[in-house]
PDB file of C-alpha atoms in Angstrom:
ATOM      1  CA  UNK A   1     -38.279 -72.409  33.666  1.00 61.00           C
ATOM      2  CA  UNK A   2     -38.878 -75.096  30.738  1.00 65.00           C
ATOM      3  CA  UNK A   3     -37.253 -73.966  27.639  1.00 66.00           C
ATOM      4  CA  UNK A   4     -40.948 -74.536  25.987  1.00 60.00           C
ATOM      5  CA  UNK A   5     -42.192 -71.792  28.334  1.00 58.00           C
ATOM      6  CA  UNK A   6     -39.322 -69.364  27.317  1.00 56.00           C
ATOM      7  CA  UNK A   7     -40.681 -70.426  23.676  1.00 55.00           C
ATOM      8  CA  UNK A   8     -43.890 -69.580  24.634  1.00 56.00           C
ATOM      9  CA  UNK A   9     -43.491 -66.672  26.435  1.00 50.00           C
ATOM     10  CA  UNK A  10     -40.975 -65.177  23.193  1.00 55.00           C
ATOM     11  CA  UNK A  11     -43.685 -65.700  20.779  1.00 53.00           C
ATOM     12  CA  UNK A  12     -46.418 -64.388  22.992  1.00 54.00           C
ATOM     13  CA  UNK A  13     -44.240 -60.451  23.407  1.00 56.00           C
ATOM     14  CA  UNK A  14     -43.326 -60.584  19.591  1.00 53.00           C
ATOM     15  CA  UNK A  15     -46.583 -61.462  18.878  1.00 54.00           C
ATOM     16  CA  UNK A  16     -47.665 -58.374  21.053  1.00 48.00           C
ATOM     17  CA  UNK A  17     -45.073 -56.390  19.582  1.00 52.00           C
ATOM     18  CA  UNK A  18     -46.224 -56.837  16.137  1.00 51.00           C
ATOM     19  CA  UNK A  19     -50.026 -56.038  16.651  1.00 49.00           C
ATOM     20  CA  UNK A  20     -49.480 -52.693  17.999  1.00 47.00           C
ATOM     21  CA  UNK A  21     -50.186 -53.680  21.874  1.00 45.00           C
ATOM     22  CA  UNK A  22     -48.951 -50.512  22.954  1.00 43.00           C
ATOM     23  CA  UNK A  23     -49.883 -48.053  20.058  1.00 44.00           C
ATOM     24  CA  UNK A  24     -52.202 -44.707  20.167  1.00 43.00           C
ATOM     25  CA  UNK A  25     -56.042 -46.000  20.510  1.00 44.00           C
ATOM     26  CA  UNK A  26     -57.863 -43.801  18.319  1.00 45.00           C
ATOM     27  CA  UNK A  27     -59.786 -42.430  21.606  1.00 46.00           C
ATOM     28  CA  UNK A  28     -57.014 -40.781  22.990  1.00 50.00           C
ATOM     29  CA  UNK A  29     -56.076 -37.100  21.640  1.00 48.00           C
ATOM     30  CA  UNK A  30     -52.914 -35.959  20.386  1.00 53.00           C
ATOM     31  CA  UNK A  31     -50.674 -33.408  20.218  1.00 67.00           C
ATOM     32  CA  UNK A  32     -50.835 -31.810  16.277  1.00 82.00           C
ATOM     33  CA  UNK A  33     -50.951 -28.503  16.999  1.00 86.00           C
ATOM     34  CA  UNK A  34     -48.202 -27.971  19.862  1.00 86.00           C
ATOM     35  CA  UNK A  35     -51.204 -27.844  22.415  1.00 90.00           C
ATOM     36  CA  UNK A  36     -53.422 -30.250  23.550  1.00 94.00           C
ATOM     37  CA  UNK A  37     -56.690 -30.783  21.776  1.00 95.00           C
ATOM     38  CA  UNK A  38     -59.542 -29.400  24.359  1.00 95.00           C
ATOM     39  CA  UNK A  39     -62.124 -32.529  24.735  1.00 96.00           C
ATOM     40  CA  UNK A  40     -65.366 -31.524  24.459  1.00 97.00           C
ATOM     41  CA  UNK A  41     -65.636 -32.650  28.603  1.00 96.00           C
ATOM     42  CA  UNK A  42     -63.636 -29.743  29.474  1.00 96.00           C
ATOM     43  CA  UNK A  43     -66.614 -27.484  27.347  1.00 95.00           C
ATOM     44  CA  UNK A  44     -68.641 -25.088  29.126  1.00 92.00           C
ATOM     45  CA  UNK A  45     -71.880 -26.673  28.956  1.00 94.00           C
ATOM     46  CA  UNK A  46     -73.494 -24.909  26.130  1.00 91.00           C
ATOM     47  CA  UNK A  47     -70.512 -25.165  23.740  1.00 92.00           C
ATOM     48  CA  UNK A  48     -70.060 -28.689  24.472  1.00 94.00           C
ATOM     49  CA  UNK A  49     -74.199 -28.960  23.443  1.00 93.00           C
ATOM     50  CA  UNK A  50     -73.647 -26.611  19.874  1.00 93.00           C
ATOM     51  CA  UNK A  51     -71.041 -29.385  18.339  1.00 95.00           C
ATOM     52  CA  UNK A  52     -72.315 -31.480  15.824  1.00 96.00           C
ATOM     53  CA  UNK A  53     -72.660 -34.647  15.226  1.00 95.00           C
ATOM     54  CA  UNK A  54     -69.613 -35.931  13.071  1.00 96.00           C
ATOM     55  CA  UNK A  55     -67.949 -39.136  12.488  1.00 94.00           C
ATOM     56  CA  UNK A  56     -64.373 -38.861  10.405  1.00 92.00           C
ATOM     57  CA  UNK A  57     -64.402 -41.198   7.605  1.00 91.00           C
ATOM     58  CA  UNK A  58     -61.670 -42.670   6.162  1.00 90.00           C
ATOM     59  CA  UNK A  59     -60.795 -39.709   3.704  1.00 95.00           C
ATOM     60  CA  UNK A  60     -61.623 -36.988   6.107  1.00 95.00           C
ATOM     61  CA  UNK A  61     -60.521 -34.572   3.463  1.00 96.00           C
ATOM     62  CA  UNK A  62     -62.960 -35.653   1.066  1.00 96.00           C
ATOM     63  CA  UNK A  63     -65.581 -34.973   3.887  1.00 96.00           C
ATOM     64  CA  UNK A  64     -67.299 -31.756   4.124  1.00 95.00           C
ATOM     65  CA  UNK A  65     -67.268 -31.449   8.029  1.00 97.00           C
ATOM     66  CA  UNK A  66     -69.527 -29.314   9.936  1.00 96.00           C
ATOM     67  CA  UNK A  67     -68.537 -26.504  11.274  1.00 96.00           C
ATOM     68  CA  UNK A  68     -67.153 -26.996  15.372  1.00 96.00           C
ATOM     69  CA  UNK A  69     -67.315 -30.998  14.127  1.00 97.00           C
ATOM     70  CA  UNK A  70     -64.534 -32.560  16.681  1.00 97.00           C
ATOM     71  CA  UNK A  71     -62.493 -35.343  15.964  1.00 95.00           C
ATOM     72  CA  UNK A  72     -59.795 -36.717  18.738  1.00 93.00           C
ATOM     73  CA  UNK A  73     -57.045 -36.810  16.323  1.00 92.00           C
ATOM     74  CA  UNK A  74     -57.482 -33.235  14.715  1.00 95.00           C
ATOM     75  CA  UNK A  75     -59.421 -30.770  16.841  1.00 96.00           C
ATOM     76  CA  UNK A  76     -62.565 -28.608  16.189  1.00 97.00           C
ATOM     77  CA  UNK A  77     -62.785 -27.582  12.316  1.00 97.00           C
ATOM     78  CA  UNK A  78     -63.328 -24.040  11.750  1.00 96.00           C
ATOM     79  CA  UNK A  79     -65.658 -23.596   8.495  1.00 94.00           C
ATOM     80  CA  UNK A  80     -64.778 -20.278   7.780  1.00 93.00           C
ATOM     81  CA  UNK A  81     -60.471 -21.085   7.106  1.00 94.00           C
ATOM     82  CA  UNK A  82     -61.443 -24.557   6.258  1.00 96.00           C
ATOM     83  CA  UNK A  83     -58.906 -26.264   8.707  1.00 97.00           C
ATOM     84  CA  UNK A  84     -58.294 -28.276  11.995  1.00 97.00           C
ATOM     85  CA  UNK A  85     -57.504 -26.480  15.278  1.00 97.00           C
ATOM     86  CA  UNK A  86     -56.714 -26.956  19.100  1.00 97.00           C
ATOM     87  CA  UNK A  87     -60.007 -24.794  20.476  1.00 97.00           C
ATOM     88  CA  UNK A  88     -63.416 -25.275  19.111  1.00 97.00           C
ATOM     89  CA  UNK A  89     -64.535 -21.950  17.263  1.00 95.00           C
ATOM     90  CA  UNK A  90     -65.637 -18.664  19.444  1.00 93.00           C
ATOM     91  CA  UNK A  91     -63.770 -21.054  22.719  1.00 94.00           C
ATOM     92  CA  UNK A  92     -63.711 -18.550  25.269  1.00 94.00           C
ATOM     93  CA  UNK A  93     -60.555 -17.769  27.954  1.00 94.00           C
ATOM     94  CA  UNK A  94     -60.376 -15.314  29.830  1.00 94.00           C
ATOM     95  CA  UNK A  95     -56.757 -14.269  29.453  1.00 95.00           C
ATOM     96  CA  UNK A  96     -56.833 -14.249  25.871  1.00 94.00           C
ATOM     97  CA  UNK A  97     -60.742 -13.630  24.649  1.00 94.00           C
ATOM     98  CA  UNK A  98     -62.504 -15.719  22.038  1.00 94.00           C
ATOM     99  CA  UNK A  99     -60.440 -18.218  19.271  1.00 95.00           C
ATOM    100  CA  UNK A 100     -61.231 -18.063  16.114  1.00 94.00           C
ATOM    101  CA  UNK A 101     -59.131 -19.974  13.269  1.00 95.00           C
ATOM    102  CA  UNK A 102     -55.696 -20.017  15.331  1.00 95.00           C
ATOM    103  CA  UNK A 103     -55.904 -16.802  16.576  1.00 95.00           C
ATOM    104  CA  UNK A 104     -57.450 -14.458  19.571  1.00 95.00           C
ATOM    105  CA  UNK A 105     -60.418 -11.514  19.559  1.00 93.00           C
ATOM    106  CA  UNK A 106     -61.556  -9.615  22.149  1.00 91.00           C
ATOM    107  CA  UNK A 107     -64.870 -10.168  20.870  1.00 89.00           C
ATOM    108  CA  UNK A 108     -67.574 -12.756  20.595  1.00 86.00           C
ATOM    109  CA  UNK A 109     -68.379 -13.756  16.885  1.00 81.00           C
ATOM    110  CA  UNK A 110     -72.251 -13.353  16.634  1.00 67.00           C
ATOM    111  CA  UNK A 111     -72.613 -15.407  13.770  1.00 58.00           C
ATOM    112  CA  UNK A 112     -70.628 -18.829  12.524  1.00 46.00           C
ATOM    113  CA  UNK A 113     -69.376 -18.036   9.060  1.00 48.00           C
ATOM    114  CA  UNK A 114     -69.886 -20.744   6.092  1.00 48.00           C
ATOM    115  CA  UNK A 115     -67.569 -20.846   3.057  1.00 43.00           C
ATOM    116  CA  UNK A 116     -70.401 -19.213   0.794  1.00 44.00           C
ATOM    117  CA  UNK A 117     -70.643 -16.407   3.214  1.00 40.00           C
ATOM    118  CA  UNK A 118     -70.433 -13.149   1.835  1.00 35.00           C
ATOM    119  CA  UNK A 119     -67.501 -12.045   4.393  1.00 35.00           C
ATOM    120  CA  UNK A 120     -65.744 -14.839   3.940  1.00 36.00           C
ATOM    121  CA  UNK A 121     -62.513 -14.632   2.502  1.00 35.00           C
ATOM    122  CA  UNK A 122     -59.703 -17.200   1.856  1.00 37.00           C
ATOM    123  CA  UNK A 123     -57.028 -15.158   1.472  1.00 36.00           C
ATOM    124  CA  UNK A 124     -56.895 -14.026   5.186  1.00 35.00           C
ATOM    125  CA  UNK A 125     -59.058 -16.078   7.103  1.00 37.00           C
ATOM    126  CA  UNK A 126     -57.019 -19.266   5.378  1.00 35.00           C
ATOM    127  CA  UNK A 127     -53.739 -17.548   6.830  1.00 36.00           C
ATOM    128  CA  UNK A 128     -54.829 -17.586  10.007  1.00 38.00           C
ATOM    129  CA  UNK A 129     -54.697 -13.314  10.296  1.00 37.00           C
ATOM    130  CA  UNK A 130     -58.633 -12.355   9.485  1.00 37.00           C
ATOM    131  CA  UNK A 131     -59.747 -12.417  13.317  1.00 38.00           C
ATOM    132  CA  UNK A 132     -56.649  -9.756  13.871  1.00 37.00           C
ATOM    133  CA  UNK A 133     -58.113  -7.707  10.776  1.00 36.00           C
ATOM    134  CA  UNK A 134     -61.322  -6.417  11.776  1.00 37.00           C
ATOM    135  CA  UNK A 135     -64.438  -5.982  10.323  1.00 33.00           C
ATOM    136  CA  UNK A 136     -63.399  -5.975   6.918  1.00 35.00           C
ATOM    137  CA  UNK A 137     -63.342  -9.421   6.831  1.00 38.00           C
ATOM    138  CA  UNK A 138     -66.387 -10.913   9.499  1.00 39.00           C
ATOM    139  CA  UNK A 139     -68.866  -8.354  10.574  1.00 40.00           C
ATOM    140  CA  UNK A 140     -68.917  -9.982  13.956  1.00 43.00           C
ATOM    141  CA  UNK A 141     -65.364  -8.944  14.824  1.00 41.00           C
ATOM    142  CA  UNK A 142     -65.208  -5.396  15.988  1.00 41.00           C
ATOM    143  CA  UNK A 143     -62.937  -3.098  13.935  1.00 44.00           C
ATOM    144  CA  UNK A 144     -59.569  -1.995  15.120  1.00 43.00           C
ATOM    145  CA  UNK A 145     -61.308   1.138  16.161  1.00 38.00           C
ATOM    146  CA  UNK A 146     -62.841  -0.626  18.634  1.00 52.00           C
ATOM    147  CA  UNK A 147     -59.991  -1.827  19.900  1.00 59.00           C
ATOM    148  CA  UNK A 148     -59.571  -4.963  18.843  1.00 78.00           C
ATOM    149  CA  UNK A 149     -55.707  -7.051  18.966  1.00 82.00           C
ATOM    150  CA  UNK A 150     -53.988  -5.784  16.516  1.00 87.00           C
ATOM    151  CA  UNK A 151     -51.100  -8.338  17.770  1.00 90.00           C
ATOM    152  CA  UNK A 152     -52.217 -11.254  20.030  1.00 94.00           C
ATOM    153  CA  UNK A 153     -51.984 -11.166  23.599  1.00 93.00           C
ATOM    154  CA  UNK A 154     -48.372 -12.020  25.077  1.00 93.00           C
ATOM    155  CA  UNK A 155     -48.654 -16.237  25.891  1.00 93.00           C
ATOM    156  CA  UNK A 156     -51.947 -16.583  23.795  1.00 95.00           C
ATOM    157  CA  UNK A 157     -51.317 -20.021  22.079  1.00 94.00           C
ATOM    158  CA  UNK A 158     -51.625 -19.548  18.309  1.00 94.00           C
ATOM    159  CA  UNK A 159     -52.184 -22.095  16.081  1.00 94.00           C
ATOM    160  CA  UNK A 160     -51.262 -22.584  11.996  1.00 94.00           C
ATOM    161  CA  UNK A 161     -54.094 -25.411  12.130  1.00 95.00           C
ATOM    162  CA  UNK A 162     -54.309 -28.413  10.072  1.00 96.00           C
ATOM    163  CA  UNK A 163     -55.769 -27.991   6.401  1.00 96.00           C
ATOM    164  CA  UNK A 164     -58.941 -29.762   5.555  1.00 97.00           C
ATOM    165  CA  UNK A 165     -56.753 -31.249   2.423  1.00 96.00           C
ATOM    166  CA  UNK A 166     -54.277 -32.751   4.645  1.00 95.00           C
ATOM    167  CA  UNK A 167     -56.935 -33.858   7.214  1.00 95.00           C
ATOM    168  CA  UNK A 168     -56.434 -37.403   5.947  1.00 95.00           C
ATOM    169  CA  UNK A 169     -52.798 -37.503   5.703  1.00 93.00           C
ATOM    170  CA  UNK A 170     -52.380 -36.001   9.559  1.00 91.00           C
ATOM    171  CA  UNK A 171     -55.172 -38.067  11.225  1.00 87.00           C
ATOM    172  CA  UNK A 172     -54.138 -41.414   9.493  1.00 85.00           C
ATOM    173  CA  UNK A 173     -50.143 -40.870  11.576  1.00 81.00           C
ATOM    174  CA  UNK A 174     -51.610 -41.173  14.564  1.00 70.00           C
ATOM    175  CA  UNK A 175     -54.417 -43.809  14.076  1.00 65.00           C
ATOM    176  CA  UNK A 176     -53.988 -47.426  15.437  1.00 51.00           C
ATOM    177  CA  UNK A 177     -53.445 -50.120  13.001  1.00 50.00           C
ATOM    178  CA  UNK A 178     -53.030 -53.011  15.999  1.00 48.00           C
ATOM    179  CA  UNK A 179     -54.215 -56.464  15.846  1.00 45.00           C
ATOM    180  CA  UNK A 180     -54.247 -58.400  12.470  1.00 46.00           C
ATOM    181  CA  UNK A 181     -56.317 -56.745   9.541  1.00 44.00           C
ATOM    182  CA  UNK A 182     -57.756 -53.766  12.298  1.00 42.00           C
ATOM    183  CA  UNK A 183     -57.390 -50.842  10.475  1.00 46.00           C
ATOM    184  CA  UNK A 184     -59.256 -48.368  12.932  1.00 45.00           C
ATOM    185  CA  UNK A 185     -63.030 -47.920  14.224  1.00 46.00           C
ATOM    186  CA  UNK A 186     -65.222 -45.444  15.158  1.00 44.00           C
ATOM    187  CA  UNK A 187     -64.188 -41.794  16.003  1.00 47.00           C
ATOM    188  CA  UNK A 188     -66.316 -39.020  15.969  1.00 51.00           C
ATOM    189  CA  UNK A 189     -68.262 -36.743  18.554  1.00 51.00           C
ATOM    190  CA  UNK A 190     -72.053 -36.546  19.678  1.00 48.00           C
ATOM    191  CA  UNK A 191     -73.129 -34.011  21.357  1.00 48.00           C
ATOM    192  CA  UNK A 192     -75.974 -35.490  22.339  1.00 47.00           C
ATOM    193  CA  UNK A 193     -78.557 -32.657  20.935  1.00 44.00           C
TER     194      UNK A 193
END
């Protein structure tokens, strides 16, 4: 081989080396919360059609995302504890029952909670513990007395989640910044309703 093809050849891997050939696309989901992020594919059918429209901008924390918006790079955001998680809200499975903000309830929430809800409230749902609680903090979740977990089920996945105010900070790690002056593109989910 001509030593101007060697040349050639050198410059065209570092060149490919430096603009991130082989980096994360922004398409492909990641692994924040110790378990994969469920795509929306993998949705039964009328789940998959109740997300909303969202598109992450670049401060995602400064965004006020709709509740079950998805994002590749983050999850499903649950309203009601205000951060990021694996499972969209209410996901069902069969072993476990229904996920709600990182953890598992034998019960179906019949309502989405907002932040200005009356039974919302920070101080447990933001933990991560209200869904174990009962009714005293969503109506929707049956009490204890009706026998509700009072620990999760043994090999449920539970999740901390990411919090809305580090949104930003976590999706920006693992967003591709290949090719000269490409800082990123579109990522968001329609659901196509």
């Amino acid at each position: 081989m001509k030593r101007s093809n060697i040349i050639i050849l050198t410059l065209a891997g570092v060149g490919l080396g430096v603009t991130g050939y082989n980096r994360l696309t922004e398409a492909e989901p990641v692994n924040v919360h110790d378990t994969p992020i469920l795509p929306p594919e993998a949705l039964s059918p009328a789940l998959r059609a109740s997300l909303p429209p969202f598109v992450a901008g670049e401060n995602v924390s400064g965004q006020i995302p709709p509740h079950n918006a998805y994002d590749p790079q983050l999850g499903y955001y649950h309203q009601p504890c205000s951060a990021w998680f694996p499972y969209p809200y209410d996901h069902y499975d069969q072993r476990w029952g229904y996920y709600r903000c990182g953890t598992w309830s034998r019960y179906h929430s019949t309502q989405a909670y907002t932040s200005t809800s009356s039974y919302y409230r920070p101080g447990l749902l933001g933990m991560g513990l209200g869904m174990a609680l009962g009714a005293a903090t969503t109506p929707s979740t049956a009490p204890l007395a009706r026998n509700d977990y009072t620990r999760q089920p043994a090999g449920a996945p539970v999740h901390v989640g990411v919090p809305q105010s580090q949104a930003s900070r976590t999706r920006s790690a693992f967003i591709s910044r290949g090719g000269f002056g490409h800082t990123g593109g579109f990522s968001g989910f329609f659901s196509g309703s």
